[in-house]
């Protein structure tokens, strides 16, 4: 049957709408006072947006927007998480710079396009498996809308349980995994098509091999968790094809081998860049050593159910394991277990929660919905009509749940998004001040609000003294990051006793992350999680106290602050700032006041 692509377009439009919901919500909340900022879906997006903004500003691939320390001949910088995964940010930065679009709208538009393409390509994959356009549309909607459900997160935590609605559509986090998603599903579809025993169009098949290699390369230089999942799935699919349908493999082995070689070649420059990474990158990214099994993730429960159902269906002759469709679905399910348990062989685990939230859940979800299609694909006209009706109903349910996810999860970030939009004019003013100033990128801002400080590099060229995501770039060592946080605490009037009390209260996760790393804040990120002890907190407070005894901004090792930014309705304690700096009268910009600081002689 001829594919009716409009069903894929419909699915894509719904997913694009869902991706735009946070932005539309922010515009609604701000009304006539809306300043033009983007609504972030995840607090980590500020780091990605800062990197994109730096690229749009003409800075090199190895840049650090939080410190202003960019790669140069005189001051070469190591590779960072961002400079290695450069494909997705350049996909946003280059068109935006050519068209003159600012970072906020570039991010918003890119997210909507990525959501549309992901939905369209999932439709294409599902349509190759089940020749029913309605079902393929439903499969696309269920897979992508249900991403949080398949991860055991999202709105259902609050709707059905006494939990917390977070995160919003994890696959829509910009720019990763959002931009890598379409490439991943394009890779899956291309490899599956290569395994076809149709010999009528060999030229098209070789083109498909090229598409598969290009898609994999894009994944490789966009997001670690997506390309490693692609490898896991391709390996499972290839082995299953050899074991079960060797006669088909013999017909397409050359094309599949060529695609595999091409993908392998793409990993060579990736490995070179990875070998040049910063010395602190492994610690910051929580690389840990373990050989323990990891079998209790929600996506694994879904994948296990798929495998059990397929095995039982094979026993009663409902499905055939020699069918390419069954091999595809089974390989998707098995690959979920591979990515969560590769450390059993490799001995290395890297934040497996990212597989759970950003790719493994979608792979398991696709396997789940395709299993339903295989079981009830409807070879007779009556069953085909019933499948169409059921798929239409399933699509409506998925769309309804999509709006439920939007409503419950987006409101979690309403306050901070409103605050960021209020501060947006400050970014515009700082950009004006930077015009013609060759030293602008090195100048340092002391923001008294943590959320605003984290966001400033997405809209202004200046550096910041300290920000929550500063440590993920290669510009500072872990020790310097801690010392910068000490300075931030000192300038904002936090003494060692205050710091200790706030950390022991369990509510100050910002200080815990800044001083001990993300891996000590929660057990969700690392296999080597060790809870913090009061002794460690006491020791850190003592280190802070010792640092203050010898602190002098003129010899601290980092540039002293050039600006201070405060809320207009909150007068901070200026005691420690005024000890070292003189301030001008300040310039009120909307809800904020920007001060120029001059270091005292």
XYZ file of C-alpha atoms in Angstrom:
601
model
C 0.000 0.000 0.000
C 1.176 3.512 -0.807
C 2.191 5.453 2.277
C -0.028 8.431 3.047
C 2.580 10.770 4.432
C 0.027 13.234 5.743
C -0.447 10.955 8.758
C 3.220 11.408 9.608
C 2.843 15.153 9.143
C -0.118 15.190 11.534
C 1.884 13.344 14.183
C 4.764 15.750 13.643
C 2.548 18.802 14.016
C 1.174 17.566 17.331
C 4.661 16.929 18.681
C 5.810 20.344 17.445
C 2.842 21.889 19.265
C 3.773 20.092 22.470
C 7.347 21.342 22.127
C 6.051 24.912 21.782
C 3.696 24.678 24.768
C 6.235 25.967 27.357
C 6.967 28.973 25.162
C 3.307 29.725 24.568
C 2.723 29.356 28.293
C 5.476 31.866 29.102
C 4.096 34.374 26.610
C 0.664 33.937 28.204
C 2.002 34.385 31.736
C 3.951 37.516 30.865
C 1.303 39.072 28.649
C 2.198 42.579 27.520
C 5.332 42.476 29.702
C 6.892 39.589 27.726
C 10.490 40.504 26.868
C 11.318 37.797 24.327
C 13.201 35.110 26.263
C 12.754 31.391 25.667
C 11.114 29.102 28.205
C 13.432 26.314 29.181
C 12.109 22.793 29.623
C 15.008 21.601 31.766
C 17.453 23.601 33.885
C 20.381 22.061 31.973
C 19.244 23.835 28.811
C 20.951 27.051 29.948
C 24.359 25.422 29.455
C 23.470 24.254 25.943
C 21.963 27.619 25.061
C 25.075 29.388 26.365
C 27.264 27.283 24.092
C 25.031 27.937 21.087
C 25.022 31.666 21.870
C 28.825 31.652 21.940
C 28.971 29.912 18.548
C 26.505 32.420 17.111
C 28.737 35.157 18.508
C 31.631 33.870 16.396
C 33.529 32.169 19.173
C 35.528 28.961 18.503
C 34.248 25.417 18.926
C 36.219 25.060 22.160
C 34.692 27.957 24.031
C 33.645 28.505 27.626
C 30.821 31.045 27.826
C 30.845 31.052 31.642
C 34.481 32.138 32.071
C 35.228 33.678 28.682
C 38.259 31.413 28.262
C 38.147 30.413 24.608
C 40.589 28.312 22.622
C 43.431 30.265 21.055
C 47.009 29.732 19.968
C 48.261 31.388 23.149
C 45.764 29.687 25.446
C 44.721 26.318 23.985
C 41.733 24.715 25.685
C 41.017 20.987 26.132
C 37.959 19.349 24.633
C 34.763 19.567 26.635
C 31.438 17.775 26.596
C 30.185 20.567 24.337
C 33.077 20.825 21.882
C 33.042 17.052 21.263
C 29.276 16.968 20.747
C 29.332 19.879 18.315
C 27.042 18.706 15.491
C 23.713 19.598 17.113
C 24.706 23.075 18.362
C 26.168 24.026 14.986
C 22.901 22.863 13.407
C 21.216 25.645 15.384
C 23.964 28.259 15.417
C 24.829 28.432 11.705
C 21.290 28.982 10.308
C 20.447 31.326 13.195
C 23.501 33.459 12.541
C 22.830 33.572 8.812
C 19.178 34.531 9.339
C 19.902 36.913 12.201
C 17.792 35.003 14.735
C 18.667 35.397 18.422
C 19.452 32.477 20.696
C 16.039 32.375 22.432
C 14.022 31.993 19.237
C 16.675 29.809 17.603
C 16.291 27.396 20.498
C 12.499 27.520 20.358
C 12.298 26.947 16.600
C 14.954 24.222 16.632
C 13.042 22.340 19.326
C 9.815 22.435 17.328
C 11.545 21.283 14.127
C 13.319 18.463 15.959
C 10.032 17.286 17.511
C 8.303 17.343 14.123
C 11.085 15.390 12.410
C 11.315 12.824 15.205
C 7.578 12.147 15.026
C 7.645 11.962 11.227
C 10.538 9.494 11.211
C 9.010 7.282 13.906
C 5.899 7.213 11.710
C 8.077 6.098 8.793
C 9.701 3.296 10.799
C 6.364 2.102 12.166
C 4.791 2.255 8.687
C 7.497 -0.051 7.316
C 6.612 -2.560 10.032
C 2.828 -2.268 9.963
C 1.205 -1.304 6.655
C -1.456 0.862 8.249
C -1.104 4.652 8.191
C -3.416 5.181 11.160
C -1.450 2.729 13.268
C 1.887 4.252 12.243
C 0.622 7.681 13.331
C -0.567 6.238 16.638
C 2.794 4.502 17.108
C 4.606 7.802 16.603
C 2.397 9.645 19.064
C 2.509 6.903 21.708
C 6.287 6.508 21.461
C 7.141 10.184 21.793
C 4.293 11.420 23.983
C 4.777 8.429 26.277
C 8.505 8.976 26.743
C 8.128 10.146 30.345
C 5.703 7.308 31.121
C 8.069 4.679 29.749
C 10.814 6.237 31.911
C 8.601 6.043 35.005
C 8.564 9.839 35.302
C 6.522 12.841 34.247
C 2.941 13.824 34.993
C 1.827 10.340 35.971
C 3.841 10.679 39.189
C 1.398 13.343 40.328
C -1.746 12.277 38.475
C -1.759 8.675 39.691
C 0.586 8.773 42.667
C 1.702 11.135 45.403
C 4.682 12.294 43.397
C 6.215 15.237 41.563
C 5.469 16.107 37.932
C 8.920 16.258 36.359
C 10.393 16.315 33.794
C 8.507 17.751 30.849
C 8.870 15.583 27.689
C 12.497 14.502 28.365
C 13.147 13.881 24.668
C 12.501 17.555 23.927
C 15.419 18.838 25.999
C 17.289 21.174 23.665
C 19.543 20.634 21.939
C 20.185 17.154 23.265
C 18.595 14.746 22.870
C 16.055 16.718 20.783
C 18.202 17.174 17.660
C 19.772 13.721 17.872
C 16.361 12.032 17.990
C 15.454 12.377 14.297
C 18.894 11.094 13.310
C 18.511 8.051 15.572
C 15.167 7.002 14.102
C 16.445 7.714 10.596
C 19.355 5.367 11.338
C 17.023 2.635 12.614
C 14.775 2.926 9.565
C 17.687 2.978 7.128
C 19.365 -0.117 8.605
C 16.050 -1.965 8.668
C 15.482 -1.058 5.038
C 18.973 -2.279 4.120
C 18.096 -5.684 5.558
C 15.247 -6.034 3.089
C 15.640 -8.860 0.594
C 14.243 -6.644 -2.159
C 16.842 -6.600 -4.932
C 14.841 -4.426 -7.333
C 16.639 -1.167 -6.544
C 20.243 -1.687 -5.526
C 21.136 1.954 -6.187
C 18.548 3.112 -3.683
C 19.888 0.597 -1.187
C 23.401 2.006 -1.475
C 21.961 5.472 -1.002
C 20.196 4.156 2.084
C 23.541 2.886 3.401
C 24.960 6.382 2.993
C 21.975 7.843 4.825
C 22.487 5.392 7.687
C 26.156 6.378 8.019
C 25.338 10.102 7.925
C 22.609 9.674 10.545
C 24.927 7.703 12.815
C 27.735 10.246 12.433
C 25.338 13.031 13.381
C 24.276 11.085 16.477
C 27.924 10.446 17.350
C 28.838 14.118 17.383
C 25.577 15.154 19.052
C 24.870 12.945 22.068
C 26.785 10.083 23.656
C 23.739 8.196 24.917
C 22.001 8.238 21.537
C 24.900 6.964 19.448
C 25.785 4.225 21.935
C 22.148 3.113 21.897
C 22.298 3.083 18.090
C 25.342 0.794 18.272
C 23.617 -1.486 20.782
C 20.491 -1.782 18.638
C 22.394 -2.294 15.361
C 24.483 -5.017 17.001
C 21.390 -6.800 18.316
C 19.618 -6.486 14.985
C 22.601 -7.729 12.998
C 23.226 -10.731 15.231
C 19.550 -11.678 15.184
C 19.466 -11.398 11.407
C 22.494 -13.675 11.059
C 21.126 -16.208 13.533
C 17.549 -16.367 12.264
C 17.551 -15.288 8.621
C 21.033 -15.981 7.340
C 19.776 -16.419 3.789
C 18.544 -12.818 3.843
C 21.773 -11.610 5.431
C 23.756 -13.199 2.590
C 21.858 -11.030 0.116
C 22.410 -7.740 1.923
C 25.640 -8.375 3.827
C 27.710 -6.134 1.566
C 25.472 -3.104 2.095
C 25.184 -3.736 5.827
C 28.958 -4.220 6.102
C 29.583 -1.005 4.185
C 27.249 0.838 6.551
C 28.991 -0.701 9.573
C 32.424 0.298 8.253
C 31.199 3.821 7.569
C 29.822 4.117 11.089
C 33.084 2.789 12.480
C 35.046 5.410 10.548
C 32.886 8.125 12.074
C 34.021 6.978 15.516
C 37.711 7.568 14.728
C 37.675 11.383 14.895
C 35.291 11.098 17.839
C 37.852 8.975 19.671
C 40.569 11.510 18.836
C 38.535 14.368 20.307
C 37.669 12.272 23.344
C 41.351 11.559 23.976
C 41.916 15.322 24.212
C 39.190 15.920 26.791
C 39.797 17.955 29.914
C 41.264 16.148 32.902
C 38.202 16.897 35.022
C 35.616 15.726 32.487
C 35.387 12.131 33.739
C 34.827 13.262 37.316
C 32.284 15.915 36.347
C 30.381 13.416 34.198
C 30.533 10.829 37.021
C 32.285 8.036 35.161
C 32.395 5.125 37.616
C 33.806 1.618 37.733
C 31.403 -1.267 38.296
C 30.468 -4.683 36.930
C 27.076 -4.802 38.631
C 23.890 -5.614 36.744
C 21.297 -2.870 36.365
C 17.925 -4.545 35.821
C 15.426 -2.374 37.656
C 14.862 0.516 35.247
C 11.297 1.195 34.016
C 12.327 0.941 30.326
C 13.686 -2.528 31.087
C 10.325 -3.557 32.533
C 8.665 -2.474 29.283
C 11.311 -4.225 27.190
C 11.007 -7.415 29.263
C 7.261 -7.427 28.714
C 7.821 -7.103 24.961
C 10.254 -10.024 24.911
C 7.959 -12.258 26.986
C 4.935 -11.461 24.813
C 6.849 -12.140 21.590
C 8.158 -15.455 22.920
C 4.682 -16.567 24.009
C 3.194 -15.390 20.717
C 5.817 -17.392 18.857
C 4.958 -20.512 20.856
C 1.294 -20.292 19.869
C 2.253 -19.445 16.251
C 0.865 -15.895 16.288
C 4.231 -14.393 15.300
C 7.233 -15.807 13.506
C 10.721 -15.068 14.757
C 11.982 -15.394 11.188
C 9.882 -12.401 10.193
C 12.021 -9.269 9.754
C 9.402 -7.247 11.620
C 9.674 -9.477 14.656
C 13.469 -9.346 14.503
C 13.348 -5.537 14.474
C 11.038 -5.299 17.488
C 12.923 -7.954 19.440
C 16.254 -6.229 18.768
C 14.840 -2.923 20.000
C 13.739 -4.546 23.250
C 17.002 -6.433 23.801
C 19.095 -3.321 23.116
C 17.480 -1.649 26.131
C 19.053 -4.271 28.389
C 22.373 -3.912 26.580
C 22.747 -0.172 27.214
C 21.850 -0.512 30.889
C 24.169 -3.471 31.463
C 27.153 -2.947 29.175
C 29.191 -2.200 32.305
C 29.042 -5.886 33.232
C 31.645 -6.391 30.482
C 33.256 -2.955 30.120
C 33.428 -2.117 33.824
C 32.459 1.502 33.094
C 29.165 3.187 33.931
C 28.311 6.754 32.925
C 25.129 8.201 34.432
C 22.717 5.452 33.271
C 19.790 7.684 34.254
C 20.354 9.387 30.885
C 19.558 6.127 29.088
C 16.414 5.878 31.182
C 15.235 9.427 30.475
C 16.547 10.361 27.059
C 16.655 7.327 24.764
C 16.124 3.877 26.335
C 12.560 4.782 27.299
C 11.728 5.750 23.713
C 13.305 2.606 22.285
C 11.311 0.484 24.746
C 8.164 2.473 23.932
C 8.595 1.940 20.204
C 9.133 -1.794 20.751
C 5.996 -1.883 22.908
C 3.669 -0.229 20.399
C 5.104 -2.170 17.455
C 4.501 -5.408 19.349
C 0.827 -4.504 19.567
C 0.821 -3.866 15.836
C 2.460 -7.209 15.052
C 0.003 -9.118 17.229
C -3.065 -7.417 15.743
C -1.880 -6.359 12.308
C -5.123 -7.577 10.723
C -4.483 -9.642 7.609
C -8.205 -9.735 6.804
C -10.170 -6.599 5.806
C -12.378 -6.796 8.894
C -9.372 -6.858 11.214
C -7.707 -4.072 9.232
C -10.722 -1.840 9.770
C -10.743 -2.691 13.475
C -7.029 -1.825 13.710
C -7.651 1.512 12.022
C -10.427 2.358 14.473
C -8.307 1.267 17.442
C -5.328 3.274 16.153
C -7.477 6.382 15.780
C -8.697 6.007 19.368
C -5.131 5.412 20.577
C -3.980 8.557 18.780
C -6.633 10.619 20.536
C -5.609 9.184 23.901
C -1.951 9.966 23.179
C -2.773 13.551 22.183
C -4.872 14.000 25.315
C -2.058 12.668 27.478
C 0.366 14.976 25.706
C -1.595 17.974 26.923
C -1.749 16.438 30.413
C 2.065 16.133 30.406
C 2.350 19.746 29.261
C -0.026 21.105 31.891
C 1.466 19.310 34.888
C 5.174 19.413 34.060
C 5.552 22.854 32.510
C 4.117 24.681 35.523
C 7.005 23.379 37.644
C 9.306 25.864 35.901
C 6.832 28.746 35.548
C 8.385 30.939 38.251
C 11.966 30.599 37.070
C 11.004 31.122 33.420
C 9.135 34.300 34.354
C 12.181 35.457 36.326
C 14.483 34.748 33.386
C 12.241 36.717 31.052
C 12.238 39.638 33.479
C 16.048 39.592 33.366
C 16.206 39.404 29.578
C 16.558 43.192 29.114
C 19.690 42.999 31.274
C 21.224 40.713 28.662
C 20.386 43.188 25.923
C 21.961 46.018 27.922
C 25.104 44.008 28.595
C 25.339 43.250 24.872
C 25.158 46.988 24.165
C 27.912 47.666 26.704
C 30.060 45.002 25.047
C 29.878 46.653 21.617
C 33.341 47.852 20.645
C 34.884 46.453 23.841
C 37.587 43.949 22.904
C 37.764 42.804 26.514
C 33.989 42.272 26.881
C 34.056 38.460 26.927
C 36.551 38.423 29.775
C 34.651 40.845 31.978
C 32.939 39.221 34.930
C 29.434 39.663 36.327
C 28.545 38.971 39.958
C 24.837 38.012 39.835
C 23.136 37.883 43.222
C 20.394 35.592 41.856
C 21.620 32.087 41.020
C 19.024 31.320 38.336
C 19.678 34.602 36.547
C 23.438 34.118 36.762
C 23.155 30.646 35.262
C 21.171 32.083 32.368
C 23.152 35.258 31.598
C 25.661 33.654 29.152
C 22.713 32.646 26.931
C 21.917 36.313 26.268
C 25.089 38.297 27.030
C 28.758 37.952 25.996
C 30.297 38.611 29.424
C 31.475 35.874 31.793
C 30.073 35.243 35.276
C 31.917 34.775 38.554
C 30.122 31.505 39.273
C 27.103 29.636 37.892
C 25.509 26.245 38.493
C 26.629 24.889 35.126
C 30.065 26.476 35.018
C 31.849 23.258 35.973
C 30.600 21.301 32.939
C 32.813 23.358 30.629
C 36.555 22.881 30.319
C 37.504 26.452 31.250
C 37.847 25.799 34.974
C 39.193 22.980 37.070
C 37.053 21.482 39.806
C 39.142 23.233 42.452
C 38.762 26.624 40.779
C 35.029 26.048 40.464
C 34.836 25.479 44.218
C 36.895 28.579 44.942
C 34.693 30.658 42.666
C 31.686 29.411 44.610
C 33.426 30.351 47.853
C 33.816 33.861 46.447
C 30.183 33.950 45.391
C 29.062 32.945 48.882
C 31.363 35.516 50.444
C 30.197 38.403 48.256
C 26.544 37.538 48.832
C 27.029 37.542 52.609
C 27.022 33.811 53.436
C 29.407 32.935 56.271
C 30.709 29.417 57.062
C 28.079 28.851 59.755
C 25.280 29.772 57.344
C 26.700 27.460 54.700
C 26.959 24.533 57.093
C 23.438 25.013 58.429
C 21.905 25.236 54.965
C 23.658 22.074 53.742
C 22.727 20.118 56.858
C 19.109 21.174 56.430
C 18.995 19.122 53.222
C 17.448 21.971 51.221
C 20.618 23.561 49.847
C 21.233 21.286 46.875
C 23.014 24.134 45.040
C 25.868 24.205 47.569
C 26.065 20.415 47.678
C 26.408 20.229 43.898
C 28.885 23.126 43.739
C 31.145 21.758 46.466
C 30.768 17.980 46.150
C 29.468 17.400 42.608
C 26.221 16.128 41.142
C 27.085 12.575 42.142
C 26.807 13.361 45.854
C 23.477 15.159 45.553
C 21.363 12.187 44.460
C 21.646 8.439 43.917
C 19.999 8.737 40.475
C 23.134 9.690 38.571
C 25.980 7.402 39.576
C 26.498 3.738 40.357
C 29.076 4.843 42.961
C 26.711 7.063 44.938
C 27.824 7.670 48.515
C 25.601 9.763 50.806
C 27.227 12.827 52.314
C 28.134 12.634 55.984
C 27.998 15.423 58.542
C 31.759 15.069 58.898
C 32.243 15.900 55.225
C 29.930 18.894 55.516
C 31.816 20.118 58.584
C 35.116 19.758 56.766
C 33.855 21.696 53.754
C 32.621 24.539 55.966
C 36.078 24.622 57.599
C 37.736 24.798 54.164
C 35.487 27.707 53.272
C 36.416 29.488 56.496
C 40.129 28.948 55.833
C 39.733 30.256 52.287
C 38.116 33.470 53.533
C 41.032 34.141 55.888
C 43.445 34.470 52.975
C 41.036 35.668 50.275
C 42.052 38.667 48.207
C 40.354 39.201 44.810
C 43.607 40.626 43.446
C 45.415 37.297 43.962
C 42.534 34.813 43.738
C 43.591 33.404 40.364
C 40.486 34.530 38.495
C 39.486 37.940 37.258
C 37.746 40.162 39.831
C 34.159 41.169 39.155
C 33.412 44.061 36.790
C 29.645 44.192 37.329
C 27.146 43.259 40.022
C 23.515 42.459 39.245
C 20.723 42.544 41.822
C 16.948 42.619 41.893
C 15.559 46.119 42.220
C 13.181 45.098 45.007
C 15.808 43.242 47.083
C 18.678 45.256 48.550
C 21.524 42.791 49.210
C 24.163 42.942 51.903
C 26.971 44.898 50.226
C 29.428 44.652 53.152
C 31.883 42.215 51.583
C 31.570 43.659 48.079
C 32.196 47.206 49.283
C 35.262 46.080 51.187
C 37.039 45.360 47.910
C 35.175 47.378 45.265
C 33.666 50.768 44.644
C 30.248 50.846 42.999
C 28.663 53.380 40.729
C 25.097 54.552 41.387
C 23.705 51.615 39.418
C 21.491 51.455 36.344
C 17.972 50.114 36.772
C 16.975 47.834 33.916
C 13.424 46.645 34.383
C 13.262 44.629 37.595
C 17.042 44.612 38.057
C 19.867 46.998 38.858
C 23.265 46.695 37.172
C 26.288 48.149 38.990
C 29.741 48.735 37.596
C 32.445 47.662 40.020
C 35.984 48.998 40.318
C 38.533 47.129 42.405
C 39.935 49.259 45.222
C 43.662 49.948 45.131
